[in-house]
Amino acid sequence: MTLYHFANCLALAYTPYYLTYKYSGLAEYGAFWKVGQAGVMYMLTQLAKMIFLATFFPMPEIEEEESVQNFDLVHDIFRATVDIADLIGIYIVMQRVSGKGSVKILVAGLGWAMAELVLTRLVFLWVGARGVEFDWKYIQKSLDANISLLHCLSLACLVWLWTRKDGNISSGFSGVLTVVLGLACYKGVIVDAASHYLDLGTWASLAQDGVVSSAL
């Protein structure tokens, strides 16, 4: 039963990634290795972010129970600012991919999201979903992986639009694009702050994250 639960969670998390790769046309381009290179760039970017955060924004030394309950908006905003490095990493990936804009967006977004899924959720599901007791948090984690895929694809699309800016684009569109990019970088803080101050439950927070990611 526990293995069955783990298989369900794994399928729920990974199937959208496989379907996106297979039916978006990336398989026809033979872009598997390009997607893998995007994953490697994700790992390098996260390593640089971790070193920077550990140096300049270390986590406060508090008890584990307090760390779950406390929410420091200012501290989280400063930490989220480092996520701008993700935009730079996605831009570098796109510059190394030849082809149409849609291919660049899919390669960068899918590779970024897939690497995040493997590095941040696979071990969590392997250790937790195979436990004796059933817990909805593993289903929520799998659904959160789908939201992350949508967010990464949106982020890649926004970065591509930013690189395509020229004199023919109005200043109004450029300003809107800048604002949306900023909101995408701080999406995690916005969602966490809303969940904290509105006292939302786990399912409500997950739905809120999905709505915000879809809107971006």
mmCIF file of C-alpha atoms in Angstrom:
data_model
loop_
_atom_site.group_PDB
_atom_site.id
_atom_site.type_symbol
_atom_site.label_atom_id
_atom_site.label_comp_id
_atom_site.label_asym_id
_atom_site.label_seq_id
_atom_site.Cartn_x
_atom_site.Cartn_y
_atom_site.Cartn_z
ATOM 1 C CA MET A 1 0.000 0.000 0.000
ATOM 2 C CA THR A 2 2.781 2.429 0.848
ATOM 3 C CA LEU A 3 4.549 1.679 -2.444
ATOM 4 C CA TYR A 4 1.261 2.233 -4.278
ATOM 5 C CA HIS A 5 0.861 5.623 -2.586
ATOM 6 C CA PHE A 6 4.422 6.558 -3.540
ATOM 7 C CA ALA A 7 3.799 5.514 -7.160
ATOM 8 C CA ASN A 8 0.636 7.644 -7.279
ATOM 9 C CA CYS A 9 2.461 10.687 -5.925
ATOM 10 C CA LEU A 10 5.345 10.153 -8.332
ATOM 11 C CA ALA A 11 3.003 9.807 -11.308
ATOM 12 C CA LEU A 12 1.058 12.887 -10.270
ATOM 13 C CA ALA A 13 4.264 14.910 -10.035
ATOM 14 C CA TYR A 14 6.164 13.651 -13.088
ATOM 15 C CA THR A 15 3.495 12.855 -15.686
ATOM 16 C CA PRO A 16 2.823 16.513 -16.658
ATOM 17 C CA TYR A 17 6.551 16.963 -17.301
ATOM 18 C CA TYR A 18 6.656 13.922 -19.576
ATOM 19 C CA LEU A 19 3.520 14.995 -21.433
ATOM 20 C CA THR A 20 4.885 18.507 -21.868
ATOM 21 C CA TYR A 21 8.107 17.170 -23.371
ATOM 22 C CA LYS A 22 6.403 14.609 -25.596
ATOM 23 C CA TYR A 23 3.526 16.656 -26.999
ATOM 24 C CA SER A 24 5.039 20.151 -27.113
ATOM 25 C CA GLY A 25 7.339 19.216 -30.000
ATOM 26 C CA LEU A 26 10.577 19.062 -28.018
ATOM 27 C CA ALA A 27 10.873 15.339 -28.691
ATOM 28 C CA GLU A 28 10.842 16.044 -32.429
ATOM 29 C CA TYR A 29 13.693 18.510 -32.025
ATOM 30 C CA GLY A 30 15.736 15.989 -30.031
ATOM 31 C CA ALA A 31 16.037 18.567 -27.265
ATOM 32 C CA PHE A 32 16.536 16.076 -24.437
ATOM 33 C CA TRP A 33 20.161 17.065 -23.866
ATOM 34 C CA LYS A 34 19.274 20.754 -24.087
ATOM 35 C CA VAL A 35 16.710 20.226 -21.344
ATOM 36 C CA GLY A 36 19.395 18.426 -19.340
ATOM 37 C CA GLN A 37 21.787 21.348 -19.815
ATOM 38 C CA ALA A 38 19.077 23.678 -18.525
ATOM 39 C CA GLY A 39 18.864 21.444 -15.436
ATOM 40 C CA VAL A 40 22.623 21.723 -14.928
ATOM 41 C CA MET A 41 22.369 25.513 -15.174
ATOM 42 C CA TYR A 42 19.610 25.373 -12.550
ATOM 43 C CA MET A 43 21.912 23.495 -10.177
ATOM 44 C CA LEU A 44 24.753 25.963 -10.692
ATOM 45 C CA THR A 45 22.403 28.893 -10.159
ATOM 46 C CA GLN A 46 21.004 27.425 -6.945
ATOM 47 C CA LEU A 47 24.515 26.756 -5.676
ATOM 48 C CA ALA A 48 25.480 30.387 -6.277
ATOM 49 C CA LYS A 49 22.274 31.543 -4.556
ATOM 50 C CA MET A 50 22.915 29.305 -1.550
ATOM 51 C CA ILE A 51 26.446 30.648 -1.116
ATOM 52 C CA PHE A 52 25.217 34.238 -1.400
ATOM 53 C CA LEU A 53 22.331 33.697 1.028
ATOM 54 C CA ALA A 54 24.510 31.886 3.555
ATOM 55 C CA THR A 55 26.974 34.780 3.432
ATOM 56 C CA PHE A 56 24.663 37.799 3.526
ATOM 57 C CA PHE A 57 21.237 36.532 4.674
ATOM 58 C CA PRO A 58 21.817 33.644 7.097
ATOM 59 C CA MET A 59 18.819 31.982 8.676
ATOM 60 C CA PRO A 60 18.140 33.137 12.244
ATOM 61 C CA GLU A 61 19.002 30.633 14.957
ATOM 62 C CA ILE A 62 15.615 29.758 16.408
ATOM 63 C CA GLU A 63 13.918 26.608 17.554
ATOM 64 C CA GLU A 64 12.354 24.349 14.943
ATOM 65 C CA GLU A 65 8.828 24.966 16.235
ATOM 66 C CA GLU A 66 9.304 28.706 16.029
ATOM 67 C CA SER A 67 10.748 28.520 12.523
ATOM 68 C CA VAL A 68 7.520 26.943 11.302
ATOM 69 C CA GLN A 69 5.287 29.577 12.885
ATOM 70 C CA ASN A 70 7.257 32.783 12.460
ATOM 71 C CA PHE A 71 7.051 34.772 9.236
ATOM 72 C CA ASP A 72 9.534 37.618 8.699
ATOM 73 C CA LEU A 73 8.292 39.566 5.690
ATOM 74 C CA VAL A 74 11.289 41.884 5.359
ATOM 75 C CA HIS A 75 13.808 39.075 5.715
ATOM 76 C CA ASP A 76 11.943 36.957 3.155
ATOM 77 C CA ILE A 77 11.802 39.856 0.700
ATOM 78 C CA PHE A 78 15.576 40.264 0.872
ATOM 79 C CA ARG A 79 16.037 36.537 0.373
ATOM 80 C CA ALA A 80 13.596 36.478 -2.542
ATOM 81 C CA THR A 81 15.540 39.258 -4.251
ATOM 82 C CA VAL A 82 18.269 36.705 -4.897
ATOM 83 C CA ASP A 83 15.811 34.849 -7.141
ATOM 84 C CA ILE A 84 16.677 37.373 -9.829
ATOM 85 C CA ALA A 85 19.593 35.027 -10.458
ATOM 86 C CA ASP A 86 17.016 32.572 -11.847
ATOM 87 C CA LEU A 87 16.170 35.073 -14.572
ATOM 88 C CA ILE A 88 19.837 35.351 -15.474
ATOM 89 C CA GLY A 89 20.206 31.561 -15.551
ATOM 90 C CA ILE A 90 17.148 31.131 -17.782
ATOM 91 C CA TYR A 91 18.449 33.855 -20.085
ATOM 92 C CA ILE A 92 21.798 32.065 -20.419
ATOM 93 C CA VAL A 93 20.009 28.805 -21.244
ATOM 94 C CA MET A 94 17.966 30.500 -23.966
ATOM 95 C CA GLN A 95 21.052 32.033 -25.507
ATOM 96 C CA ARG A 96 22.531 28.541 -25.917
ATOM 97 C CA VAL A 97 19.428 27.131 -27.630
ATOM 98 C CA SER A 98 18.970 27.649 -31.346
ATOM 99 C CA GLY A 99 15.502 27.571 -32.847
ATOM 100 C CA LYS A 100 12.167 29.277 -32.546
ATOM 101 C CA GLY A 101 11.197 31.263 -29.515
ATOM 102 C CA SER A 102 8.707 28.602 -28.421
ATOM 103 C CA VAL A 103 11.485 25.987 -28.387
ATOM 104 C CA LYS A 104 13.720 28.212 -26.270
ATOM 105 C CA ILE A 105 10.899 28.843 -23.800
ATOM 106 C CA LEU A 106 10.028 25.161 -23.493
ATOM 107 C CA VAL A 107 13.641 24.003 -23.144
ATOM 108 C CA ALA A 108 14.484 26.585 -20.482
ATOM 109 C CA GLY A 109 11.203 26.322 -18.566
ATOM 110 C CA LEU A 110 10.926 22.540 -18.641
ATOM 111 C CA GLY A 111 14.599 21.969 -17.802
ATOM 112 C CA TRP A 112 14.416 24.458 -14.939
ATOM 113 C CA ALA A 113 11.246 22.950 -13.496
ATOM 114 C CA MET A 114 12.428 19.357 -13.940
ATOM 115 C CA ALA A 115 15.698 20.017 -12.122
ATOM 116 C CA GLU A 116 13.787 21.696 -9.287
ATOM 117 C CA LEU A 117 11.445 18.717 -9.083
ATOM 118 C CA VAL A 118 14.264 16.170 -8.892
ATOM 119 C CA LEU A 119 16.373 18.119 -6.408
ATOM 120 C CA THR A 120 13.685 19.400 -4.061
ATOM 121 C CA ARG A 121 10.806 16.884 -4.160
ATOM 122 C CA LEU A 122 12.026 13.442 -5.222
ATOM 123 C CA VAL A 123 13.780 12.587 -1.942
ATOM 124 C CA PHE A 124 10.877 14.069 0.032
ATOM 125 C CA LEU A 125 8.418 11.793 -1.768
ATOM 126 C CA TRP A 126 10.707 8.772 -1.585
ATOM 127 C CA VAL A 127 11.206 9.087 2.169
ATOM 128 C CA GLY A 128 7.755 10.311 3.139
ATOM 129 C CA ALA A 129 5.238 8.810 0.706
ATOM 130 C CA ARG A 130 6.573 5.319 1.411
ATOM 131 C CA GLY A 131 5.775 5.710 5.088
ATOM 132 C CA VAL A 132 3.271 3.634 7.001
ATOM 133 C CA GLU A 133 0.627 6.350 7.366
ATOM 134 C CA PHE A 134 -1.140 8.138 4.511
ATOM 135 C CA ASP A 135 -0.722 11.917 4.499
ATOM 136 C CA TRP A 136 -2.235 14.450 2.135
ATOM 137 C CA LYS A 137 0.904 16.584 2.230
ATOM 138 C CA TYR A 138 2.576 14.297 -0.308
ATOM 139 C CA ILE A 139 -0.317 14.718 -2.730
ATOM 140 C CA GLN A 140 -0.057 18.463 -2.150
ATOM 141 C CA LYS A 141 3.675 18.332 -2.837
ATOM 142 C CA SER A 142 3.018 16.551 -6.133
ATOM 143 C CA LEU A 143 0.402 19.122 -7.137
ATOM 144 C CA ASP A 144 2.832 21.859 -6.154
ATOM 145 C CA ALA A 145 5.306 20.361 -8.650
ATOM 146 C CA ASN A 146 2.724 20.911 -11.410
ATOM 147 C CA ILE A 147 2.282 24.520 -10.332
ATOM 148 C CA SER A 148 6.066 24.913 -10.372
ATOM 149 C CA LEU A 149 6.155 23.690 -13.994
ATOM 150 C CA LEU A 150 3.592 26.316 -14.962
ATOM 151 C CA HIS A 151 5.525 29.000 -13.091
ATOM 152 C CA CYS A 152 8.858 28.118 -14.722
ATOM 153 C CA LEU A 153 7.328 28.108 -18.204
ATOM 154 C CA SER A 154 5.740 31.497 -17.498
ATOM 155 C CA LEU A 155 9.054 32.807 -16.201
ATOM 156 C CA ALA A 156 10.874 31.588 -19.323
ATOM 157 C CA CYS A 157 8.237 33.216 -21.532
ATOM 158 C CA LEU A 158 8.605 36.528 -19.693
ATOM 159 C CA VAL A 159 12.397 36.412 -20.009
ATOM 160 C CA TRP A 160 12.086 35.685 -23.737
ATOM 161 C CA LEU A 161 9.716 38.619 -24.188
ATOM 162 C CA TRP A 162 12.197 40.819 -22.317
ATOM 163 C CA THR A 163 15.018 39.791 -24.660
ATOM 164 C CA ARG A 164 12.820 40.608 -27.668
ATOM 165 C CA LYS A 165 12.277 44.197 -26.630
ATOM 166 C CA ASP A 166 13.122 46.762 -29.293
ATOM 167 C CA GLY A 167 12.190 50.269 -30.288
ATOM 168 C CA ASN A 168 8.868 49.160 -31.740
ATOM 169 C CA ILE A 169 7.525 48.129 -28.335
ATOM 170 C CA SER A 170 5.740 50.865 -26.445
ATOM 171 C CA SER A 171 7.022 52.057 -23.119
ATOM 172 C CA GLY A 172 3.722 51.014 -21.544
ATOM 173 C CA PHE A 173 4.205 47.378 -22.545
ATOM 174 C CA SER A 174 7.795 47.492 -21.365
ATOM 175 C CA GLY A 175 6.673 48.805 -17.985
ATOM 176 C CA VAL A 176 4.003 46.122 -17.622
ATOM 177 C CA LEU A 177 6.555 43.447 -18.543
ATOM 178 C CA THR A 178 8.954 44.753 -15.902
ATOM 179 C CA VAL A 179 6.236 44.711 -13.240
ATOM 180 C CA VAL A 180 5.158 41.167 -14.123
ATOM 181 C CA LEU A 181 8.771 39.971 -14.020
ATOM 182 C CA GLY A 182 9.143 41.525 -10.589
ATOM 183 C CA LEU A 183 5.949 39.867 -9.380
ATOM 184 C CA ALA A 184 7.182 36.525 -10.732
ATOM 185 C CA CYS A 185 10.432 36.868 -8.764
ATOM 186 C CA TYR A 186 8.570 37.699 -5.544
ATOM 187 C CA LYS A 187 5.677 35.271 -6.105
ATOM 188 C CA GLY A 188 6.785 33.023 -3.251
ATOM 189 C CA VAL A 189 6.864 35.891 -0.768
ATOM 190 C CA ILE A 190 3.489 37.212 -1.949
ATOM 191 C CA VAL A 191 1.838 33.801 -1.631
ATOM 192 C CA ASP A 192 3.430 33.077 1.755
ATOM 193 C CA ALA A 193 2.473 36.512 3.092
ATOM 194 C CA ALA A 194 -1.142 36.118 1.955
ATOM 195 C CA SER A 195 -1.324 32.631 3.469
ATOM 196 C CA HIS A 196 0.140 33.900 6.748
ATOM 197 C CA TYR A 197 -1.950 37.036 7.181
ATOM 198 C CA LEU A 198 -5.185 35.452 5.882
ATOM 199 C CA ASP A 199 -4.514 32.338 7.963
ATOM 200 C CA LEU A 200 -5.142 30.031 5.000
ATOM 201 C CA GLY A 201 -4.986 26.270 5.238
ATOM 202 C CA THR A 202 -2.667 24.084 3.181
ATOM 203 C CA TRP A 203 -5.192 23.382 0.417
ATOM 204 C CA ALA A 204 -6.249 27.021 0.207
ATOM 205 C CA SER A 205 -2.594 28.103 0.019
ATOM 206 C CA LEU A 206 -1.968 25.570 -2.750
ATOM 207 C CA ALA A 207 -4.985 26.802 -4.710
ATOM 208 C CA GLN A 208 -3.866 30.385 -4.204
ATOM 209 C CA ASP A 209 -0.392 29.512 -5.528
ATOM 210 C CA GLY A 210 -1.968 27.899 -8.603
ATOM 211 C CA VAL A 211 -4.164 30.923 -9.304
ATOM 212 C CA VAL A 212 -1.240 33.356 -8.983
ATOM 213 C CA SER A 213 0.988 31.221 -11.214
ATOM 214 C CA SER A 214 -1.764 30.976 -13.833
ATOM 215 C CA ALA A 215 -2.314 34.725 -13.714
ATOM 216 C CA LEU A 216 1.374 35.379 -14.338
#
